[in-house]
Coordinates of C-alpha atoms in Angstrom, one line a residue:
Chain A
X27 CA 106.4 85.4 178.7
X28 CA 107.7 87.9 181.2
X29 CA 110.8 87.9 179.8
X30 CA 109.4 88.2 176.5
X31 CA 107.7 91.8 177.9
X32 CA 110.9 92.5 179.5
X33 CA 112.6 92.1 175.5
X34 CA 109.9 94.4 174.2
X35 CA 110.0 97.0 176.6
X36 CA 113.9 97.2 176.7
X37 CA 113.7 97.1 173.1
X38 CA 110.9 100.0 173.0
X39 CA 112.7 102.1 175.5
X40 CA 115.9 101.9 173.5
X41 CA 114.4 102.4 170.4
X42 CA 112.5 105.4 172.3
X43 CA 115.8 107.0 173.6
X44 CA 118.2 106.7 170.5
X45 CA 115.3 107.9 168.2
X46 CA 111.8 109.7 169.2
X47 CA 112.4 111.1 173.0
X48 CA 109.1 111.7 173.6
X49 CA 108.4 108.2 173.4
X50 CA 109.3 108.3 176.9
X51 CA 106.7 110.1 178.8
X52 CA 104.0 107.7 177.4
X53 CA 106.0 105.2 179.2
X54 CA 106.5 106.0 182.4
X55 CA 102.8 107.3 182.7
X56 CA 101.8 103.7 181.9
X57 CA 104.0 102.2 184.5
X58 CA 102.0 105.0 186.9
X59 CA 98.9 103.7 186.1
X60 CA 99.2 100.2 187.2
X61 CA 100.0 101.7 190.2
X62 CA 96.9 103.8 190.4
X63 CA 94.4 101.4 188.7
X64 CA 95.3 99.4 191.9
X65 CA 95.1 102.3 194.4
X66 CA 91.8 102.8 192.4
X67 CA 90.4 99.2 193.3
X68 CA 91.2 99.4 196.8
X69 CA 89.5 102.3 197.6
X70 CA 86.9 101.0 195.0
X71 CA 86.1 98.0 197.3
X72 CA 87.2 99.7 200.2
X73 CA 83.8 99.3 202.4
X74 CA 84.4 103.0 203.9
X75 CA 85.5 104.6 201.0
X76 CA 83.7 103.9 197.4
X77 CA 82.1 100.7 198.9
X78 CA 80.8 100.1 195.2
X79 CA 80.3 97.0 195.8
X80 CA 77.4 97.6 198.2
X81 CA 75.6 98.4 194.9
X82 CA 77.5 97.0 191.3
X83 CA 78.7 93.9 190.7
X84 CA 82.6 93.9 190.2
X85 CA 85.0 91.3 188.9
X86 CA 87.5 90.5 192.0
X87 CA 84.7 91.3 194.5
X88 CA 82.8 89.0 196.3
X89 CA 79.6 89.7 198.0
X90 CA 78.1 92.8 195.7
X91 CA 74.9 94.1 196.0
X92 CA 72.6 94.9 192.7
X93 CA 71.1 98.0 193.1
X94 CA 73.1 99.5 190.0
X95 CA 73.8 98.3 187.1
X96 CA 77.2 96.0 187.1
X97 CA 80.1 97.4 186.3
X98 CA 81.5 96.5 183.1
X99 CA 82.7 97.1 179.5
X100 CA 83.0 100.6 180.8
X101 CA 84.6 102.0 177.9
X102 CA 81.6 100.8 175.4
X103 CA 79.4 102.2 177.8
X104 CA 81.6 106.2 178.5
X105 CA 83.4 106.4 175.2
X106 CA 83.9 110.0 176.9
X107 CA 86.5 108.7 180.4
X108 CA 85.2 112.6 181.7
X109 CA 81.8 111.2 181.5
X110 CA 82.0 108.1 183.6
X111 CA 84.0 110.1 185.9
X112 CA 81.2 112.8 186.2
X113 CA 78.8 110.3 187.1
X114 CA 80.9 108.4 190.2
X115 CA 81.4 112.2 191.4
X116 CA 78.0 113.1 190.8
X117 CA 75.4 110.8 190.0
X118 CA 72.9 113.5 191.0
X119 CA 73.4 115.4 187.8
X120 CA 72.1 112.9 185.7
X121 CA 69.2 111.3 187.9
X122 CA 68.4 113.7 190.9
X123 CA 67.0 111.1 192.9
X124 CA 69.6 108.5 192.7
X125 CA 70.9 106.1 195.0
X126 CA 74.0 105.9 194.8
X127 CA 76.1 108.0 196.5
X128 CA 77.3 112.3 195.6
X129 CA 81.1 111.2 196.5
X130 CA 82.5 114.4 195.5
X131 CA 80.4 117.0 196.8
X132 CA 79.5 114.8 199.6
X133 CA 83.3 114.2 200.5
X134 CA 83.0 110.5 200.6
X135 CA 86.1 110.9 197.9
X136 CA 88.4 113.7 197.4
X137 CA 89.5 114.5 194.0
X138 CA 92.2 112.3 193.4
X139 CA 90.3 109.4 194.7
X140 CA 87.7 109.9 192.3
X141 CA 90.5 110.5 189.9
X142 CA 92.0 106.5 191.1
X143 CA 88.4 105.1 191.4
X144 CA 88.0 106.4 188.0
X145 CA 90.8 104.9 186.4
X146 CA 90.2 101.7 187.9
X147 CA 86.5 101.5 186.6
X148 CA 87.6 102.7 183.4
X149 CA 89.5 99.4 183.3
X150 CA 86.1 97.0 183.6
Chain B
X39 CA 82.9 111.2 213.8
X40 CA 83.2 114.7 211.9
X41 CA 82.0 113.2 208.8
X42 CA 78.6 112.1 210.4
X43 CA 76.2 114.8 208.6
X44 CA 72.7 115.7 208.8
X45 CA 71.8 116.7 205.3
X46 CA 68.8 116.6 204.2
X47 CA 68.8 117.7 200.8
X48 CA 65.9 120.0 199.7
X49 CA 65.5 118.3 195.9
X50 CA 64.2 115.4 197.5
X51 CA 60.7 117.2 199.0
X52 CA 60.0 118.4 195.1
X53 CA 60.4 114.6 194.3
X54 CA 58.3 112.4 196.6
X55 CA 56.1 110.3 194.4
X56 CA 52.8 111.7 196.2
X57 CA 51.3 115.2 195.7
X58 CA 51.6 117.8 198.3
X59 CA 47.9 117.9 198.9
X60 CA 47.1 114.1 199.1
X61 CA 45.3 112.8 202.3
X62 CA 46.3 110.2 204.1
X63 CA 44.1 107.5 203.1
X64 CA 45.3 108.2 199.3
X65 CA 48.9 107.9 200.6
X66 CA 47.9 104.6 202.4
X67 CA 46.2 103.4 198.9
X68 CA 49.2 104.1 196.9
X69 CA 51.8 103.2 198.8
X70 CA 50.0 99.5 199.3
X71 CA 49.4 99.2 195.4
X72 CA 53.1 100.0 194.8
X73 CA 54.6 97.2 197.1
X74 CA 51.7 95.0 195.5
X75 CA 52.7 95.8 191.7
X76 CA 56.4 95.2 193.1
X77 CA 55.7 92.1 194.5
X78 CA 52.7 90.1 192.8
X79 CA 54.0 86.8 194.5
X80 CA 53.6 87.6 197.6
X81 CA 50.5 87.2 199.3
X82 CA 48.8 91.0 200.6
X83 CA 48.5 90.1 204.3
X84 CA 52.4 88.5 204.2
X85 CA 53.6 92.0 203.7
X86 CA 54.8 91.2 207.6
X87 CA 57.1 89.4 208.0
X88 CA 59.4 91.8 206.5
X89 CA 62.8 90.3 204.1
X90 CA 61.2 86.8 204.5
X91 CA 57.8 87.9 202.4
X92 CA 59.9 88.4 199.2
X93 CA 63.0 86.2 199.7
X94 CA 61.6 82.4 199.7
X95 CA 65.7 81.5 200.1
X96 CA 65.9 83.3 203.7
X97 CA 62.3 82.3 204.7
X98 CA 63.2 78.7 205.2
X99 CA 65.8 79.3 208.1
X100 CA 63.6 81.8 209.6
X101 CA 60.8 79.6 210.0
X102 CA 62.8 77.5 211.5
X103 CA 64.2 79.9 214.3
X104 CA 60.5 81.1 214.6
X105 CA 59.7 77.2 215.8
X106 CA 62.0 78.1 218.7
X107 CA 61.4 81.6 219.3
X108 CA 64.3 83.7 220.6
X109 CA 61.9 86.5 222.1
X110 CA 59.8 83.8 224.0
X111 CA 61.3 84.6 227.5
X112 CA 61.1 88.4 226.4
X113 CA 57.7 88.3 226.1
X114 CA 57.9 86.1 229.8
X115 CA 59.9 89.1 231.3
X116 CA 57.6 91.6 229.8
X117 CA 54.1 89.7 231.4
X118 CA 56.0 89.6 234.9
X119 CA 56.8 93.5 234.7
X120 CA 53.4 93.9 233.5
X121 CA 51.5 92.5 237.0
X122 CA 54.0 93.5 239.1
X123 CA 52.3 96.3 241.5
X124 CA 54.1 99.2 241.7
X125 CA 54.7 101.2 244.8
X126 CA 52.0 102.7 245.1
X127 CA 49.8 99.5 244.6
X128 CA 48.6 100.1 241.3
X129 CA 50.1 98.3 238.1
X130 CA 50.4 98.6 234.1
X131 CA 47.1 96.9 233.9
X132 CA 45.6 100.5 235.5
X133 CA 47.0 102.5 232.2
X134 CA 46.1 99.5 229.8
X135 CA 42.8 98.0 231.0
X136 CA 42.4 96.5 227.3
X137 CA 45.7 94.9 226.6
X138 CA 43.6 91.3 227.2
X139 CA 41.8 92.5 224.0
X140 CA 45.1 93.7 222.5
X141 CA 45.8 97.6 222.0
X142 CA 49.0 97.5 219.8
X143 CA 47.2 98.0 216.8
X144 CA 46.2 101.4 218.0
X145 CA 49.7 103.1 218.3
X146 CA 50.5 105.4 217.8
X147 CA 48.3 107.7 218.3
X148 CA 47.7 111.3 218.0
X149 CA 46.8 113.1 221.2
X150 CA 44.7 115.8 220.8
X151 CA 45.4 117.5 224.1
X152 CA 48.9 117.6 224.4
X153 CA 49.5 117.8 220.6
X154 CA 51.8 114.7 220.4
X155 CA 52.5 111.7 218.7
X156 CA 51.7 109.0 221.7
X157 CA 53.9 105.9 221.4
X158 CA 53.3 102.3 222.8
X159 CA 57.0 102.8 224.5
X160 CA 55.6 106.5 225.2
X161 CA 52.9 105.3 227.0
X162 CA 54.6 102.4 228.6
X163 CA 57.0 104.9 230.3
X164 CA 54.5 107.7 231.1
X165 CA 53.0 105.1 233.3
X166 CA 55.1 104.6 234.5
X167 CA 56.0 108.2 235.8
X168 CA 52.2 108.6 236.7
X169 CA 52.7 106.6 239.1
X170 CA 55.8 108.0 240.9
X171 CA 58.1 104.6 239.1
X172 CA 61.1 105.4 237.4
X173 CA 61.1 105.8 233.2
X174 CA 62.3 102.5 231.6
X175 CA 65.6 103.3 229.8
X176 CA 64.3 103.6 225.9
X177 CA 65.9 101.3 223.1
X178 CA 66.1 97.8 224.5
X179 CA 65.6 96.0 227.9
X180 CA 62.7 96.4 230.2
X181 CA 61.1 98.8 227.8
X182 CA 61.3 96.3 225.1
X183 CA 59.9 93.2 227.3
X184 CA 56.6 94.5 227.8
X185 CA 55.6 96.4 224.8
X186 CA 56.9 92.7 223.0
X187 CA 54.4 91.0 226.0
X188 CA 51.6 93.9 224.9
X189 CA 52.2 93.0 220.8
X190 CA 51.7 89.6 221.9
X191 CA 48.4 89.6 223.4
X192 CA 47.2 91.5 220.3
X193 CA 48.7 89.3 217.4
X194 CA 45.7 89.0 214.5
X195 CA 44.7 92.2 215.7
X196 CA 45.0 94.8 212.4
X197 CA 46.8 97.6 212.5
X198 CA 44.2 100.9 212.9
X199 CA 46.1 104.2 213.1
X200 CA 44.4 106.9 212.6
X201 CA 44.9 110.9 211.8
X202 CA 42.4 112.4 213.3
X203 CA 41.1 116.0 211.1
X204 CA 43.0 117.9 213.0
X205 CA 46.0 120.3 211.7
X206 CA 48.3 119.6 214.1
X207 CA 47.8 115.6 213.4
X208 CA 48.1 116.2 209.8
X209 CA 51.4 118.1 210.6
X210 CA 52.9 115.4 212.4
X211 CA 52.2 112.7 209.7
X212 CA 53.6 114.9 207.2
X213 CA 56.7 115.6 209.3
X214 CA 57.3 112.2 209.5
X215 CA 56.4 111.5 206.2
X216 CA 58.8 114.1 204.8
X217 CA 61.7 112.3 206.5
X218 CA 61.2 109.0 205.3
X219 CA 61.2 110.3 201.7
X220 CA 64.1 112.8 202.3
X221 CA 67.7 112.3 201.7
X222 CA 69.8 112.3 204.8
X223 CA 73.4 111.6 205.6
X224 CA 76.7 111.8 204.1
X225 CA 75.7 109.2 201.8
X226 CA 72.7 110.6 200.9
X227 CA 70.0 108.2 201.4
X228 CA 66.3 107.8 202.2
X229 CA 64.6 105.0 203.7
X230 CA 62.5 105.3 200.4
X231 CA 65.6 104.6 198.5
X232 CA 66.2 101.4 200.1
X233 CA 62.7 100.3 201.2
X234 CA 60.7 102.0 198.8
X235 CA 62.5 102.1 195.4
X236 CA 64.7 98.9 196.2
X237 CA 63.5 96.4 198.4
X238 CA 64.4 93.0 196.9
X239 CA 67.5 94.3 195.1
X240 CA 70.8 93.3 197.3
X241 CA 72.8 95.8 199.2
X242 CA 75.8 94.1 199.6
X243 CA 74.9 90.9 200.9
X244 CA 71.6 91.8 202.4
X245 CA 68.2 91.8 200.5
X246 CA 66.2 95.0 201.4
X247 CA 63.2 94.6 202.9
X248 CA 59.5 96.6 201.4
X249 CA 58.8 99.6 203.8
X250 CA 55.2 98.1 203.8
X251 CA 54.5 95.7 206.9
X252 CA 57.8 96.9 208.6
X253 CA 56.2 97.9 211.5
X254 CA 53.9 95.1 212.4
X255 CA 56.3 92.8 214.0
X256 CA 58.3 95.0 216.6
X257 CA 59.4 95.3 218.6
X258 CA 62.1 92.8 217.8
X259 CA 64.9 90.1 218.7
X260 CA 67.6 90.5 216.2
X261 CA 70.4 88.3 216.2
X262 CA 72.9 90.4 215.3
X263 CA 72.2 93.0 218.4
X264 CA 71.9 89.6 220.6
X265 CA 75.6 89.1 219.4
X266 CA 76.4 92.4 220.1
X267 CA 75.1 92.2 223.2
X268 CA 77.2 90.8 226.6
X269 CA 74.0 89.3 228.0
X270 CA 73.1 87.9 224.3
X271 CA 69.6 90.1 224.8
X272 CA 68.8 90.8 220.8
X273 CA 65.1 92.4 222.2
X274 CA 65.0 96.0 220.6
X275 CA 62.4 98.4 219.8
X276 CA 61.3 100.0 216.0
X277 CA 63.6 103.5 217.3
X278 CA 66.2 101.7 218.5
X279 CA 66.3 100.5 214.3
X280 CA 65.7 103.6 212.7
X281 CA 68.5 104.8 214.5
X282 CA 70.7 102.0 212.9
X283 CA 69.2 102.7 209.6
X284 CA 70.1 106.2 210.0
X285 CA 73.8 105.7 211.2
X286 CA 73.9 103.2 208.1
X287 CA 74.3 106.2 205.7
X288 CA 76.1 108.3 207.8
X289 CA 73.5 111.0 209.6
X290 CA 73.4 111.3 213.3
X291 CA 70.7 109.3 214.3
X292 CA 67.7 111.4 216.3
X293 CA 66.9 110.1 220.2
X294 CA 64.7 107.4 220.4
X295 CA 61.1 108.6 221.2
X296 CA 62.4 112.4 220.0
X297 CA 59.4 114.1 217.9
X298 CA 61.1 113.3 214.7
X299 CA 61.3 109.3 215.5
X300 CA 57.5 109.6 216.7
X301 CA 56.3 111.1 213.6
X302 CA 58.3 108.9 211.1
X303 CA 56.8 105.9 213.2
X304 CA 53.5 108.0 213.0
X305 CA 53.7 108.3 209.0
X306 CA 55.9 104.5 208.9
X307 CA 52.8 103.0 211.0
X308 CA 49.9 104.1 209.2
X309 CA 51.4 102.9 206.2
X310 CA 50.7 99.6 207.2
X311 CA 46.8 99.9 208.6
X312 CA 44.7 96.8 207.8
X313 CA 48.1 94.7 208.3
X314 CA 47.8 92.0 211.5
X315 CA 50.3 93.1 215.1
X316 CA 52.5 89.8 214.5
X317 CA 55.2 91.3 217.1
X318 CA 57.3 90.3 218.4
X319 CA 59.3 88.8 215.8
X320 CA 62.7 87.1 215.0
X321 CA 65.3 88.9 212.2
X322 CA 68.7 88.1 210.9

């Protein structure tokens, strides 16, 4: 199988370079994400960063609370990505008197962790 | 420890489910009917025994450590500090000449003459200044032993706090009403949000516990502070638990027996009149 992927890419990347070059952006932002989506879930489960799983159920994570909803088929759920990441900054703006946590304007999560966290979920 | 914040956020007050004007008995009446509607299974007067009256899973191993009572030699300590004279010849029984007939139920209290919210732990320590003794340190030890010996001798009593007609009263009860309700902390969090809106639902791995009742069974031995503990002492008082609820979502807890903790346990206490004193009690 791997080296099935390995064939594909290969083949993709050298189809990408001898024809359309800007095939090649798309694929080094890919290999970026799996990075991020990664960096995403840690600080996801992290218990003193996103601690999500105080509150949604998450696959991989073990002992989650359910207080929220749990967290998944994201992208049926936020067709918009910008919505779903609106709501992990700022739940507020939709339900003032929610729970969950104000992680952007409360600084729980800077910017580009919301930006990780979001990518991650985005994967559920 | 930067990010430890204090902020309470000012939508909250426009949002708390009870009009601005209502008394306390209305408060009382829907704040009962709420936890009732919640929780139809349980029984009204099981309200206190906190977690265990709505998880049937966690009430089975708590019976059991109730069989054995961790607080029993508490409560021991506490009825030997209680009788023993102090210097000047006179004892706890001079400042509590009705704690055979049980007095728990009755605090706290509002005190018309000094304008202030009188605490059991309050009046435990002002006796002990009275009478030329030394304060008991607040939180746990001594302090804890004898108002867990005076709960004792007052179990089946009910709970009868009352706010007398009287501005300064009312402005206490609402103080401490407004910070139960209110959002506080970096994470932004009331105790109404967990105990109010979302008792039964998990945090984590915990199941929150209904606001209602919470009071009635402190003060009490937790085994998680016994573990904490070097001496394995879990005895703790209702301030010494606000505080941890407090540090929980990130805002710098308030001094035990501080005004703020006495009205919130003001407010938190008359919530639960016509509930039986069944401290002290054993917790997770």
């Amino acid at each position: 199988m791997r080296q099935t992927a390995l064939f594909i890419k290969t083949s993709v990347s050298v189809a990408a370079l001898t024809g359309c070059l800007s095939m090649i952006t798309p694929l080094i932002a890919s290999a970026a994400d799996a990075a991020d989506i990664a960096k995403g879930k840690e600080l996801a489960f992290d218990r003193k960063k996103g601690n999500c799983l105080a509150c949604h159920m998450i696959e991989g994570g073990t002992l989650a609370g359910n207080i929220g909803p749990p967290l998944v088929a994201m992208k049926a759920r936020f067709p918009d990505y910008e919505k779903m990441k609106a709501q992990i900054a700022d739940p507020r703006i939709k339900n003032p008197n929610t729970i969950m946590v104000p992680f952007g304007p409360h600084k729980v999560l800077s910017a580009q962790e919301i930006e990780l966290v979001s990518q991650f979920v985005y994967t559920l | 420890m930067n990010r430890i914040t204090n902020i309470v956020s000012a939508a909250m007050l426009v949002i708390t489910p009870f009009a601005a004007q209502a008394t306390p008995e209305q408060d009382l009446q829907e704040f009962r009917e709420h936890f009732f509607n919640k929780f139809p299974d349980t029984p009204k007067d099981d309200f206190i025994n906190g977690v265990y009256s709505i998880d049937p899973a966690s009430r089975e191993q708590w019976e059991a450590f109730e069989e054995f009572p961790s607080y029993e030699i508490f409560v021991d300590k506490g009825e030997e500090l209680f009788n023993k004279p102090f210097a000047n010849g006179k004892s706890f029984v001079d400042c509590f000449p009705d704690y055979k007939k049980g007095i728990r139920q009755n605090y706290p209290y509002f005190d018309t003459k000094t304008d202030e919210v009188v605490t059991l732990e309050g009046a435990i320590n002002k006796c002990l200044t009275d009478n030329g003794e030394k304060p008991y340190q607040y939180k746990t030890g001594n302090i804890a032993y004898v108002s867990a010996y005076l709960a004792y001798q007052s179990r089946g009593n009910n709970f009868n706090v009352k706010v007398p007609n009287d501005p300064q009263a009312m402005a206490a009860y609402n103080r401490g009403k407004k910070h139960f309700y209110a959002k506080r902390g970096q994470l932004n969090m009331a105790c109404a949000d967990c105990h109010f809106y979302y008792p039964g639902s998990k945090i984590r791995a915990d199941i929150l516990s209904p606001a209602l009742g919470h009071p009635t069974g402190f003060p009490v031995y937790r085994n998680k502070w016994a573990g904490a503990s070097a001496s394995g002492d879990g005895m703790g008082t209702l301030h010494r638990r606000y505080g941890g609820c407090n540090k929980q979502v990130r805002a710098k807890p308030f001094k035990p027996q501080s005004d703020e903790y006495k009205a919130l346990e003001y407010f938190h206490t008359y919530m639960s009149n016509g509930l039986e004193v069944n401290g002290p009690s054993q917790r997770k």
